[in-house]
PDB file of C-alpha atoms in Angstrom:
ATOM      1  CA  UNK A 776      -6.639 -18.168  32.061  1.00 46.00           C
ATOM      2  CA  UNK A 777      -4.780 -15.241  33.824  1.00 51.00           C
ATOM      3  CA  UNK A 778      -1.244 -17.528  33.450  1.00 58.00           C
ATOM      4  CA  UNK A 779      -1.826 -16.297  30.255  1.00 64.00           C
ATOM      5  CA  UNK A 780      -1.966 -12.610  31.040  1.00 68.00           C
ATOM      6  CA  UNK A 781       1.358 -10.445  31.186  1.00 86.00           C
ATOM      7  CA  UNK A 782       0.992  -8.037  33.843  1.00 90.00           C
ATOM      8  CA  UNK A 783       3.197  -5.242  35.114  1.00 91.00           C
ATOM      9  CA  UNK A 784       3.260  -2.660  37.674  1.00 92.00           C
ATOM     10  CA  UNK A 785       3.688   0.716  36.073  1.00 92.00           C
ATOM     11  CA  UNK A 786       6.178   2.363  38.629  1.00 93.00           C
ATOM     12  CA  UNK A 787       5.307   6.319  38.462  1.00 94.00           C
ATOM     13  CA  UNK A 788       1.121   5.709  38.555  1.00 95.00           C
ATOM     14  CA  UNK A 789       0.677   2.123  40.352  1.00 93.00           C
ATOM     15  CA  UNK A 790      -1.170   0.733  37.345  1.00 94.00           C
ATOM     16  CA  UNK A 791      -1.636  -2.842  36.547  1.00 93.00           C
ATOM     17  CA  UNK A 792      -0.792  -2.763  32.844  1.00 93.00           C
ATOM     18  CA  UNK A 793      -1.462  -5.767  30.703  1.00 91.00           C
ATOM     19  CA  UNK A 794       1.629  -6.391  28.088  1.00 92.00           C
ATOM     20  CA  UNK A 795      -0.308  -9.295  26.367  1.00 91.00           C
ATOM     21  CA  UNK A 796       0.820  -7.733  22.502  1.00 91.00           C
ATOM     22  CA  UNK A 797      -1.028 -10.726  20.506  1.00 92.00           C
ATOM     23  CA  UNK A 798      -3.750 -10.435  22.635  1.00 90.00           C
ATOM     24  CA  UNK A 799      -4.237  -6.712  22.000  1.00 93.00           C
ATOM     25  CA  UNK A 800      -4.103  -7.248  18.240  1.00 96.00           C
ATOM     26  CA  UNK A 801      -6.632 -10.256  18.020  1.00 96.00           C
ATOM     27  CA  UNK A 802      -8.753  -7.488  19.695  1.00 96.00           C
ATOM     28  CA  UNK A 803      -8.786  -4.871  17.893  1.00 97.00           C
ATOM     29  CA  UNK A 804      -9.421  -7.565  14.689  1.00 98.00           C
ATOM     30  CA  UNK A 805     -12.405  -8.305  16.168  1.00 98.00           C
ATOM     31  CA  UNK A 806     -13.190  -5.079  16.700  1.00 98.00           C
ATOM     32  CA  UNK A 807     -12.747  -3.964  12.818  1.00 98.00           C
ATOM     33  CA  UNK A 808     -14.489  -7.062  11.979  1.00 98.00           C
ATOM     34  CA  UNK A 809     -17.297  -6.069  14.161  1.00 98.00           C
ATOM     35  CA  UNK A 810     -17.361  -2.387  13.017  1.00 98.00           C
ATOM     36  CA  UNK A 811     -17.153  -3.993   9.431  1.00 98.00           C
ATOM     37  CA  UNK A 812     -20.459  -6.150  10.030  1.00 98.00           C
ATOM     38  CA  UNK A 813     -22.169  -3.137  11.287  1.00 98.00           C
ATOM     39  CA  UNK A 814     -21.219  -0.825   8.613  1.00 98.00           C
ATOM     40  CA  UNK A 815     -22.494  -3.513   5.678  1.00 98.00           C
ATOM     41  CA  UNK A 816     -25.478  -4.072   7.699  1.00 98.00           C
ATOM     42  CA  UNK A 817     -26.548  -0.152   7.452  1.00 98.00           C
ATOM     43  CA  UNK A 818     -25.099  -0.081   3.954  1.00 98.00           C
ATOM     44  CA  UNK A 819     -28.024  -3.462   3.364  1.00 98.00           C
ATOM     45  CA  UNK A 820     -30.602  -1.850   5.166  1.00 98.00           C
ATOM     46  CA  UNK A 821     -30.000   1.953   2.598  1.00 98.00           C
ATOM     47  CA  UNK A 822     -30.318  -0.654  -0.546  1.00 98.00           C
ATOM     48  CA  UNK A 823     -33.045  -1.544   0.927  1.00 98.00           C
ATOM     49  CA  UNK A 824     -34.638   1.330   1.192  1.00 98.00           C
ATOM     50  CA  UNK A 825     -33.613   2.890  -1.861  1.00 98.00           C
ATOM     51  CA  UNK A 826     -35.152  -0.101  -3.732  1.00 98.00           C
ATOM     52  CA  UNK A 827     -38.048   0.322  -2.015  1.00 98.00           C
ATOM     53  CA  UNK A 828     -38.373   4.284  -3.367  1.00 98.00           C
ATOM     54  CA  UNK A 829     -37.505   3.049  -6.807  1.00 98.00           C
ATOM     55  CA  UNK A 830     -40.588   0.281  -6.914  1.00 98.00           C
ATOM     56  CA  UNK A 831     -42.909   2.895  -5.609  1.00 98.00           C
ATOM     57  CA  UNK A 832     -41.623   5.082  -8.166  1.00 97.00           C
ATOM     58  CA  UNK A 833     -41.894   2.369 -10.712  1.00 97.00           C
ATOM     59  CA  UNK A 834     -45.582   1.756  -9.837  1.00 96.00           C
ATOM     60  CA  UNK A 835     -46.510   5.331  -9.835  1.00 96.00           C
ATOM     61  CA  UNK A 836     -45.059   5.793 -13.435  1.00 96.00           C
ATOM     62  CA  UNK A 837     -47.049   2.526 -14.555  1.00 95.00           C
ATOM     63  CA  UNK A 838     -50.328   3.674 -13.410  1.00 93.00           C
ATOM     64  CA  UNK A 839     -49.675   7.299 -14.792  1.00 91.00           C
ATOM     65  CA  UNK A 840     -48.920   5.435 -17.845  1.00 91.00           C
ATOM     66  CA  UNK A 841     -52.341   3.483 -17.758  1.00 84.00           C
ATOM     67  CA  UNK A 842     -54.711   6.346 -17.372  1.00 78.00           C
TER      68      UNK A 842
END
């Protein structure tokens, strides 16, 4: 709803500014929320993979041990 919006006309470069504060906070929360996500989600996906060396490793170690 632009009723919403706060606008003003910056005088020296013609810009349309927007002066919604709240607006600019909420934002950038669900920006940091998003980086957040993103940075578990990688931080998942290295478990991941470093379980995945360790059960290789662990089944290379068993059938040494076998032989």
């Amino acid at each position: 709803k632009m009723s919403e919006h706060k606008f003003i006309r910056d005088a020296t470069s013609n810009a349309i500014i927007n002066t919604d504060i709240d607006g600019l906070r909420k934002y950038k929360a669900r920006k940091a929320e998003s980086r957040k996500i993103v940075d578990l989600k990688n931080e998942v996906d290295s478990i991941k993979e470093e379980m995945s060396e360790i059960k290789h490793l662990l089944i290379k170690l068993v059938d040494n041990q076998s032989r």
